[in-house]
Short mmCIF file of C-alpha atoms and ligand atoms in Angstrom, two decimals:
data_model
loop_
_atom_site.label_atom_id
_atom_site.label_comp_id
_atom_site.label_asym_id
_atom_site.label_seq_id
_atom_site.Cartn_x
_atom_site.Cartn_y
_atom_site.Cartn_z
CA MET P 164 20.76 -14.07 48.65
CA ASN P 165 23.62 -12.65 46.62
CA VAL P 166 22.38 -12.86 42.57
CA GLY P 167 24.45 -11.45 40.30
CA ILE P 168 27.25 -10.95 37.82
CA ASP P 169 29.95 -14.35 38.21
CA GLN P 170 31.95 -13.65 35.15
CA ILE P 171 32.31 -10.91 32.27
CA GLY P 172 33.86 -11.63 28.69
CA PHE P 173 34.46 -8.62 26.20
CA TYR P 174 35.12 -9.05 22.42
CA THR P 175 35.85 -6.28 19.89
CA PRO P 176 37.08 -7.21 16.48
CA ASN P 177 40.67 -6.87 15.66
CA TYR P 178 40.22 -3.39 13.37
CA TYR P 179 40.56 0.13 14.62
CA LEU P 180 40.37 3.67 13.72
CA ASP P 181 42.51 6.25 15.02
CA LEU P 182 39.93 9.70 15.84
CA ARG P 183 43.05 11.84 15.12
CA ASP P 184 42.98 10.43 11.48
CA LEU P 185 39.40 10.84 11.25
CA ALA P 186 39.55 14.35 12.71
CA TYR P 187 41.74 15.51 9.91
CA ALA P 188 39.83 13.94 7.37
CA ARG P 189 36.45 15.63 8.30
CA HIS P 190 38.48 18.98 9.15
CA GLU P 191 37.91 18.75 12.89
CA ASP P 192 40.28 19.91 15.48
CA PRO P 193 41.37 16.46 17.13
CA ASN P 194 41.00 17.99 20.63
CA LYS P 195 37.29 17.71 19.97
CA TYR P 196 37.09 14.23 19.32
CA LEU P 197 39.82 13.28 21.97
CA ILE P 198 38.61 15.79 24.97
CA GLY P 199 35.20 16.93 23.66
CA ILE P 200 34.03 13.76 22.87
CA GLY P 201 36.47 11.50 25.29
CA GLN P 202 37.37 9.38 22.62
CA GLU P 203 41.02 8.13 20.77
CA ARG P 204 40.00 4.71 18.76
CA GLN P 205 37.13 3.45 17.55
CA ALA P 206 36.32 -0.49 16.36
CA VAL P 207 35.70 -1.08 13.27
CA PRO P 208 34.04 -4.50 12.31
CA PRO P 209 35.27 -6.64 9.19
CA ALA P 210 32.35 -8.28 7.05
CA SER P 211 32.79 -11.40 8.92
CA GLN P 212 31.87 -9.85 12.23
CA ASP P 213 28.39 -8.82 13.30
CA ALA P 214 26.39 -8.82 16.26
CA VAL P 215 25.70 -12.62 16.63
CA THR P 216 29.52 -13.29 16.08
CA MET P 217 30.98 -11.01 18.45
CA ALA P 218 28.77 -12.13 20.99
CA ALA P 219 29.53 -15.85 20.40
CA ASN P 220 33.48 -14.59 20.79
CA ALA P 221 32.76 -12.85 24.19
CA ALA P 222 30.45 -15.60 25.68
CA THR P 223 33.08 -18.22 24.76
CA GLN P 224 35.08 -16.21 27.29
CA VAL P 225 32.58 -17.17 30.62
CA VAL P 226 30.78 -20.65 29.21
CA THR P 227 32.86 -23.25 30.94
CA ALA P 228 32.51 -26.99 32.07
CA GLU P 229 31.87 -26.10 35.08
CA ASN P 230 28.80 -23.78 34.31
CA ARG P 231 27.40 -25.04 30.78
CA ASN P 232 25.08 -27.57 31.85
CA GLN P 233 23.60 -24.91 34.27
CA ILE P 234 23.05 -22.38 31.69
CA SER P 235 19.16 -22.63 31.28
CA LEU P 236 18.52 -18.90 30.25
CA ILE P 237 20.43 -17.24 27.21
CA ILE P 238 19.41 -13.38 26.77
CA PHE P 239 20.47 -11.43 23.73
CA GLY P 240 20.52 -7.70 23.71
CA THR P 241 21.01 -5.86 20.93
CA GLU P 242 19.66 -3.21 18.95
CA SER P 243 21.70 -4.27 15.49
CA GLY P 244 20.49 -7.60 15.40
CA VAL P 245 20.60 -9.96 12.26
CA ASP P 246 17.07 -11.01 11.93
CA ASN P 247 13.75 -9.46 12.39
CA SER P 248 12.08 -12.69 13.80
CA LYS P 249 14.80 -15.18 14.69
CA SER P 250 17.00 -14.49 17.62
CA GLY P 251 20.70 -13.43 18.35
CA ALA P 252 20.08 -15.95 21.49
CA ILE P 253 19.18 -18.90 18.70
CA TYR P 254 22.57 -18.70 16.95
CA LEU P 255 24.88 -18.06 20.17
CA GLN P 256 23.10 -21.49 21.80
CA GLN P 257 24.02 -23.53 18.50
CA LEU P 258 27.34 -21.53 18.04
CA LEU P 259 28.79 -22.23 21.67
CA GLY P 260 26.79 -25.76 21.71
CA LEU P 261 24.94 -25.02 24.98
CA LYS P 262 21.97 -27.40 26.13
CA ARG P 263 18.31 -27.29 24.68
CA GLU P 264 16.73 -26.99 27.57
CA ALA P 265 16.72 -23.68 27.98
CA ARG P 266 14.87 -20.35 27.57
CA ALA P 267 16.64 -18.05 24.38
CA PHE P 268 15.28 -14.69 23.00
CA GLU P 269 16.20 -11.60 22.15
CA ILE P 270 15.64 -8.11 23.50
CA LYS P 271 15.51 -4.26 22.01
CA GLN P 272 14.97 -1.32 23.40
CA ALA P 273 18.09 0.54 22.30
CA CYS P 274 21.27 0.61 24.23
CA TYR P 275 18.94 -0.47 27.37
CA GLY P 276 18.82 -3.91 25.89
CA ALA P 277 21.35 -5.99 28.02
CA THR P 278 20.09 -4.15 31.27
CA ALA P 279 16.94 -5.40 30.75
CA GLY P 280 18.54 -8.98 30.21
CA LEU P 281 20.20 -8.41 33.50
CA GLN P 282 17.82 -7.58 35.24
CA LEU P 283 15.51 -10.28 34.15
CA ALA P 284 18.25 -12.87 34.52
CA LYS P 285 18.58 -11.57 38.26
CA ASP P 286 15.07 -12.31 39.19
CA PHE P 287 15.39 -15.95 37.05
CA VAL P 288 18.49 -16.98 39.21
CA ALA P 289 17.12 -15.58 42.48
CA ALA P 290 13.88 -18.22 41.68
CA HIS P 291 16.05 -20.80 40.74
CA PRO P 292 19.50 -20.48 42.73
CA ASP P 293 20.61 -23.76 41.15
CA ARG P 294 20.82 -22.29 37.64
CA VAL P 295 22.55 -20.08 35.32
CA ALA P 296 21.70 -17.28 33.02
CA LEU P 297 23.93 -15.64 29.92
CA VAL P 298 23.32 -12.32 28.99
CA VAL P 299 25.22 -10.80 26.19
CA GLY P 300 25.29 -7.29 24.44
CA SER P 301 26.47 -7.29 21.44
CA ASP P 302 26.25 -4.24 18.54
CA VAL P 303 27.57 -2.60 15.53
CA ALA P 304 27.25 1.21 16.24
CA ARG P 305 26.79 2.94 12.82
CA TYR P 306 25.62 6.73 12.26
CA GLY P 307 27.01 6.94 8.93
CA LEU P 308 30.25 8.39 7.03
CA ASN P 309 30.54 12.64 7.26
CA THR P 310 27.69 12.87 9.91
CA PRO P 311 27.81 14.14 13.29
CA GLY P 312 27.44 10.61 14.95
CA GLU P 313 30.57 9.11 13.34
CA VAL P 314 32.78 9.59 15.50
CA THR P 315 30.42 8.11 18.41
CA GLN P 316 30.50 4.73 16.06
CA GLY P 317 32.32 1.54 17.47
CA CYS P 318 31.30 -2.03 17.93
CA GLY P 319 31.76 -5.32 20.15
CA ALA P 320 30.39 -7.01 22.86
CA ILE P 321 29.76 -8.09 26.60
CA ALA P 322 28.84 -11.66 27.31
CA MET P 323 28.13 -12.15 31.28
CA THR P 324 27.17 -15.30 33.39
CA VAL P 325 24.50 -14.55 36.14
CA SER P 326 24.24 -16.82 39.18
CA ALA P 327 23.83 -17.31 42.73
CA GLN P 328 27.61 -17.22 43.81
CA PRO P 329 28.63 -14.35 41.67
CA ARG P 330 32.31 -13.67 42.25
CA THR P 331 32.20 -10.15 40.59
CA LEU P 332 29.12 -8.18 41.13
CA ALA P 333 26.05 -8.81 43.32
CA ILE P 334 23.25 -6.74 41.71
CA SER P 335 21.07 -4.88 44.55
CA PRO P 336 17.87 -6.53 44.51
CA ASN P 337 15.80 -2.78 43.71
CA SER P 338 16.34 -0.37 40.96
CA SER P 339 14.90 2.79 39.52
CA VAL P 340 13.46 3.01 36.11
CA TYR P 341 12.10 5.62 34.09
CA SER P 342 10.59 5.71 30.76
CA ASP P 343 8.89 7.92 28.22
CA ASP P 344 7.98 8.15 24.64
CA ILE P 345 11.28 10.31 23.30
CA MET P 346 12.54 10.53 19.75
CA ASP P 347 16.13 11.51 20.23
CA PHE P 348 17.42 8.39 18.47
CA TRP P 349 15.73 5.73 16.58
CA ARG P 350 16.49 3.24 13.47
CA PRO P 351 13.31 3.04 11.11
CA ILE P 352 13.09 -0.93 9.81
CA ASN P 353 14.54 0.05 6.51
CA HIS P 354 17.27 1.76 7.65
CA THR P 355 21.04 0.68 8.23
CA GLU P 356 22.31 3.35 10.06
CA ALA P 357 20.50 5.12 13.91
CA LEU P 358 18.69 8.41 13.03
CA VAL P 359 19.70 10.47 16.07
CA ASP P 360 18.74 14.04 17.46
CA GLY P 361 22.26 14.50 18.97
CA HIS P 362 22.22 17.02 21.35
CA TYR P 363 18.59 16.57 22.56
CA SER P 364 19.68 12.53 22.78
CA ASN P 365 22.45 13.95 25.43
CA ASP P 366 19.72 16.32 27.33
CA ILE P 367 17.39 13.16 27.74
CA TYR P 368 20.27 11.26 29.23
CA GLN P 369 21.21 13.73 31.50
CA GLN P 370 17.69 14.16 32.68
CA PHE P 371 17.14 10.57 33.01
CA PHE P 372 20.08 10.05 35.28
CA GLN P 373 19.06 12.78 37.73
CA LYS P 374 15.67 11.20 37.69
CA THR P 375 16.55 7.61 38.20
CA ILE P 376 19.59 8.15 40.57
CA GLN P 377 17.49 10.44 43.09
CA ALA P 378 14.45 8.17 43.18
CA TYR P 379 16.96 5.31 43.86
CA CYS P 380 18.28 6.89 47.08
CA ALA P 381 14.99 8.28 48.44
CA GLU P 382 13.68 4.57 47.94
CA GLN P 383 16.40 2.67 48.97
CA ARG P 384 17.45 4.93 52.00
CA VAL P 385 21.11 4.99 50.60
CA SER P 386 23.18 8.43 49.87
CA LEU P 387 25.03 9.22 47.31
CA THR P 388 28.36 8.83 49.47
CA ASP P 389 28.04 5.11 49.63
CA PHE P 390 28.63 4.74 46.03
CA ARG P 391 32.36 4.26 46.13
CA ALA P 392 32.04 4.51 42.13
CA LEU P 393 29.61 5.10 39.57
CA THR P 394 29.29 3.75 36.22
CA PHE P 395 27.55 5.07 32.96
CA HIS P 396 26.20 3.97 29.86
CA LEU P 397 28.87 5.42 27.69
CA PRO P 398 27.83 6.03 23.78
CA TYR P 399 31.03 8.21 24.23
CA SER P 400 33.03 9.07 27.30
CA LYS P 401 32.24 12.71 27.78
CA LEU P 402 28.43 11.75 28.12
CA GLY P 403 29.17 10.07 31.16
CA LEU P 404 31.24 12.82 32.73
CA LYS P 405 28.72 15.32 31.96
CA ALA P 406 26.17 13.47 33.82
CA LEU P 407 28.58 12.71 36.52
CA ARG P 408 29.15 16.14 36.67
CA THR P 409 25.19 17.44 37.43
CA ILE P 410 25.79 15.60 40.99
CA LEU P 411 29.34 16.59 42.25
CA PRO P 412 28.00 19.79 43.95
CA GLU P 413 25.65 17.31 45.96
CA VAL P 414 28.88 15.78 47.67
CA ASP P 415 32.05 17.23 49.32
CA GLU P 416 35.83 17.90 47.56
CA SER P 417 37.25 14.11 48.49
CA GLN P 418 34.23 12.54 47.58
CA GLN P 419 34.14 14.48 44.18
CA GLN P 420 37.70 13.67 43.58
CA GLN P 421 37.30 9.65 44.42
CA TRP P 422 34.44 9.75 41.64
CA LEU P 423 36.64 11.42 39.35
CA THR P 424 39.31 9.30 39.69
CA GLU P 425 37.02 6.10 39.43
CA PHE P 426 35.47 7.48 36.31
CA GLU P 427 39.04 7.60 34.80
CA ALA P 428 39.56 4.32 35.52
CA SER P 429 35.88 3.40 34.06
CA ARG P 430 36.65 4.53 30.91
CA VAL P 431 39.98 3.42 29.64
CA TYR P 432 38.91 0.40 27.49
CA ASN P 433 35.71 2.81 26.20
CA ARG P 434 38.04 5.37 24.56
CA GLN P 435 39.87 2.68 23.06
CA VAL P 436 36.86 1.02 21.26
CA GLY P 437 33.95 3.32 21.21
CA ASN P 438 30.34 2.81 21.11
CA LEU P 439 29.10 -0.75 21.59
CA TYR P 440 25.20 0.44 22.05
CA THR P 441 24.03 -2.58 24.66
CA GLY P 442 27.36 -3.43 25.79
CA SER P 443 28.71 0.20 26.68
CA LEU P 444 27.54 0.12 30.11
CA TYR P 445 29.12 -3.18 30.62
CA LEU P 446 32.48 -2.28 29.32
CA SER P 447 32.76 0.52 31.32
CA LEU P 448 31.89 -1.67 34.56
CA LEU P 449 34.99 -4.05 33.19
CA SER P 450 37.22 -1.14 32.79
CA LEU P 451 36.36 0.21 36.28
CA LEU P 452 36.70 -3.33 37.70
CA ASP P 453 40.21 -3.80 35.63
CA HIS P 454 42.08 -0.16 36.47
CA SER P 455 40.48 1.09 39.91
CA GLN P 456 43.44 1.18 42.00
CA GLU P 457 41.16 1.94 45.29
CA LEU P 458 38.26 -0.23 44.81
CA THR P 459 38.09 -3.27 47.40
CA SER P 460 35.30 -5.88 48.35
CA GLY P 461 32.29 -4.92 49.50
CA ASP P 462 32.39 -1.36 47.64
CA GLN P 463 28.91 -0.38 46.56
CA ILE P 464 28.78 0.42 42.71
CA GLY P 465 26.28 2.36 41.16
CA LEU P 466 25.16 1.99 37.64
CA PHE P 467 23.09 3.90 35.38
CA SER P 468 21.86 2.37 32.23
CA TYR P 469 20.32 4.50 29.31
CA GLY P 470 18.40 3.38 25.95
CA SER P 471 17.03 6.17 23.84
CA GLY P 472 13.65 6.18 23.02
CA ALA P 473 13.96 5.89 26.16
CA GLN P 474 14.16 3.74 29.12
CA GLY P 475 16.68 4.82 32.08
CA GLU P 476 17.56 2.77 34.96
CA PHE P 477 19.57 3.21 37.83
CA PHE P 478 20.76 0.29 40.05
CA ALA P 479 23.70 -0.79 42.40
CA GLY P 480 26.19 -3.78 42.85
CA THR P 481 28.30 -4.63 45.50
CA LEU P 482 31.90 -6.22 44.32
CA GLN P 483 32.54 -9.53 45.32
CA ALA P 484 35.73 -11.08 46.25
CA ASP P 485 36.92 -12.04 42.93
CA PHE P 486 36.34 -8.51 40.97
CA GLN P 487 39.80 -8.39 39.80
CA ASN P 488 41.22 -10.43 37.09
CA TYR P 489 44.37 -9.41 36.08
CA ASN P 490 44.36 -12.25 33.74
CA ARG P 491 41.72 -10.72 31.79
CA ARG P 492 42.75 -7.40 31.89
CA ASP P 493 46.27 -8.70 30.52
CA GLN P 494 44.05 -10.74 27.62
CA ILE P 495 42.02 -7.36 26.87
CA GLU P 496 45.36 -5.00 26.91
CA ALA P 497 46.77 -7.22 24.41
CA ALA P 498 43.77 -7.84 22.07
CA LEU P 499 43.49 -3.96 22.09
CA GLU P 500 47.14 -2.86 21.36
CA ASN P 501 47.65 -5.61 18.95
CA ARG P 502 44.75 -4.58 16.73
CA GLN P 503 45.22 -3.31 13.56
CA ARG P 504 44.83 0.72 12.25
CA LEU P 505 43.02 1.22 9.44
CA ASP P 506 43.55 4.99 7.53
CA VAL P 507 40.30 6.83 6.91
CA TYR P 508 40.22 5.32 3.08
CA GLN P 509 40.36 1.62 4.59
CA TYR P 510 37.87 2.67 7.40
CA GLU P 511 35.38 4.22 4.77
CA GLU P 512 35.71 1.04 2.65
CA PHE P 513 34.97 -1.19 5.50
CA PHE P 514 32.35 0.58 6.64
CA THR P 515 30.60 0.90 2.82
CA LYS P 516 31.32 -2.84 2.11
CA TRP P 517 30.22 -4.06 5.77
CA PRO P 518 26.81 -6.52 4.91
CA THR P 519 23.70 -4.99 6.14
CA PHE P 520 20.33 -6.54 6.21
CA LYS P 521 20.21 -4.98 2.93
CA THR P 522 23.27 -7.54 1.21
CA ALA P 523 21.51 -10.43 -1.02
CA ASN P 524 23.46 -13.50 -1.10
CA VAL P 525 26.63 -13.48 -0.62
CA THR P 526 30.23 -15.36 0.79
CA ILE P 527 32.21 -13.48 2.82
CA ASP P 528 36.27 -14.57 3.32
CA PRO P 529 36.55 -14.73 6.85
CA ALA P 530 40.84 -14.73 5.58
CA LEU P 531 41.16 -10.99 7.78
CA ASP P 532 39.55 -12.00 10.99
CA ASP P 533 41.27 -14.18 13.24
CA ALA P 534 38.47 -14.60 15.60
CA GLU P 535 37.25 -18.11 16.48
CA PHE P 536 33.63 -17.28 15.10
CA VAL P 537 32.85 -15.71 12.23
CA PHE P 538 30.12 -14.74 9.49
CA THR P 539 30.99 -16.73 6.36
CA GLY P 540 27.79 -14.98 4.18
CA VAL P 541 24.28 -15.45 3.11
CA ILE P 542 23.14 -18.59 1.30
CA ASP P 543 19.64 -18.93 0.34
CA ASN P 544 18.60 -15.89 2.36
CA LYS P 545 20.39 -17.72 5.70
CA ARG P 546 23.31 -16.39 7.39
CA GLN P 547 26.19 -19.16 7.78
CA TYR P 548 28.30 -19.18 10.48
CA ARG P 549 31.73 -20.74 11.38
CA ARG P 550 33.43 -21.56 14.31
CA ARG P 551 37.54 -22.35 13.95
N1 LIG Y 869 38.72 21.20 22.12
C1 LIG Y 869 38.12 20.32 23.30
N2 LIG Y 869 36.79 20.17 22.87
C2 LIG Y 869 35.88 20.30 21.79
C3 LIG Y 869 36.97 21.16 20.75
C4 LIG Y 869 37.67 21.46 20.73
N3 LIG Y 869 38.82 21.82 19.69
N4 LIG Y 869 35.86 21.66 20.13
C5 LIG Y 869 34.68 21.04 20.24
N5 LIG Y 869 34.65 20.44 21.92
C6 LIG Y 869 33.54 20.33 22.58
C7 LIG Y 869 32.67 21.10 22.69
O1 LIG Y 869 32.44 21.79 23.61
C8 LIG Y 869 31.61 19.80 23.03
O2 LIG Y 869 31.46 19.49 24.48
P1 LIG Y 869 30.48 19.68 25.67
O3 LIG Y 869 29.33 18.59 25.32
O4 LIG Y 869 30.70 19.36 26.67
O5 LIG Y 869 29.65 21.44 25.21
C9 LIG Y 869 31.81 18.69 22.70
O6 LIG Y 869 33.50 18.82 21.97
C10 LIG Y 869 31.13 18.15 21.14
O7 LIG Y 869 30.70 19.10 20.47
P2 LIG Y 869 29.79 19.75 19.46
O8 LIG Y 869 28.42 19.60 20.37
O9 LIG Y 869 29.47 20.90 18.81
O10 LIG Y 869 29.75 18.30 18.80
P3 LIG Y 869 29.03 17.80 17.79
O11 LIG Y 869 27.45 18.95 17.43
O12 LIG Y 869 29.35 17.33 16.60
O13 LIG Y 869 27.99 16.68 18.37
C11 LIG Y 869 27.04 14.74 19.34
C12 LIG Y 869 28.57 15.93 19.35
C13 LIG Y 869 25.66 15.32 19.66
C14 LIG Y 869 27.60 13.74 20.65
C15 LIG Y 869 26.90 13.69 18.18
O14 LIG Y 869 28.49 13.34 17.96
C16 LIG Y 869 26.01 12.54 18.02
O15 LIG Y 869 24.97 13.01 17.53
N6 LIG Y 869 26.69 11.40 18.76
C17 LIG Y 869 25.42 10.61 18.68
C18 LIG Y 869 24.08 10.66 19.63
C19 LIG Y 869 24.89 10.14 21.06
O16 LIG Y 869 25.58 9.13 21.36
N7 LIG Y 869 24.02 10.35 22.14
C20 LIG Y 869 24.06 9.80 23.39
C21 LIG Y 869 22.82 9.40 23.92
S1 LIG Y 869 21.75 8.11 23.08
C22 LIG Y 869 22.66 6.54 22.90
O17 LIG Y 869 23.42 6.27 23.68
C23 LIG Y 869 22.36 5.86 22.25
C24 LIG Y 869 21.36 4.66 22.13
O18 LIG Y 869 20.49 4.48 23.24
C25 LIG Y 869 21.76 3.38 21.42
#
């Protein structure tokens, strides 16, 4: 039985910062950001968008009249959730009007949360092929103004339906995982921004990639050349390229060229949006599906997921007949192109005013936001959401 990703939805807010502008403001060479980090633009959330609203804006694209009643598992991967107790999945269920006869919960393990959700969903659907799972990865990546991590911020959400008739990507039954207690990136409970040992996190990411891809090939008796393309968790796109380069010497020149070409396709969206934390790997997958010139159904894709702290997982997917969706691609490209550019002063104001968990009762005017789902404030310590 094929189980995997049926449909993918993506949402990112309507504002961005051009990283050339940020480079000038931070007295850096723009090429450090454009080439050295591999990012061009960074999505910036208005006060009316948080992990819940972004998830709802992505999920509404994949919940249909056909699958609505089959959705009986809702998994919300995030590391920038809005409540220490109540899960984002319950808010999502309510906002989308999903049926109550469902398991709904949140998963946290840094940027790995959506992959944990996808793997659980795959096993659930394999055991109950008549049901559908909804998995989201939704985050606001915040490192702070004037920090080295600032250039690797961003925000957005990915939503995936997982079914036994996947139209996009069948997921391999097995995967290779590796975890260890690593202090490379963390966010203490009273912090609104992540703490990070940036260069260390890059090293651990590449080590976990090596360990998991090699274990996968050995355990599943497949060769590196069985993968037509490799996709990566991309907190910033250069990091995936660094990981890819570590295995290039193991294949011939034509395979190297093919992987590098597909890698460029897999980072088109990420370069424009920045870091989605949990959604980054799946935005990269979406970018590959929408921009590859070579891939055909039946091709094998390798996926590397990483969450600091740290958890790594390598697994494979097989492209299904309808993996390309030109309508979806046109909509995403139009949405990215139509965003409003913020100057650095405006971005800093958005950043400072964005309501973190420290913000007490407040009213947010969503007038600057054209999204379907918006956050309108906090009353009696209860977050208020609205569908328009
Ligand atoms: N032209 C071209 N390239 C240039 C350049 C120029 N003018 N100037 C510098 N560069 C290159 C550098 O050579 C370097 O390239 P390499 O990495 O290939 O050597 C690159 O630009 C970056 O330069 P620095 O290393 O000097 O940059 P930095 O010290 O300011 O920090 C960073 C970069 C460590 C990525 C920092 O932005 C950071 O800490 N980011 C956050 C941490 C992160 O994203 N880690 C990723 C894994 S952890 C994760 O994903 C989080 C999770 O699970 C939640």
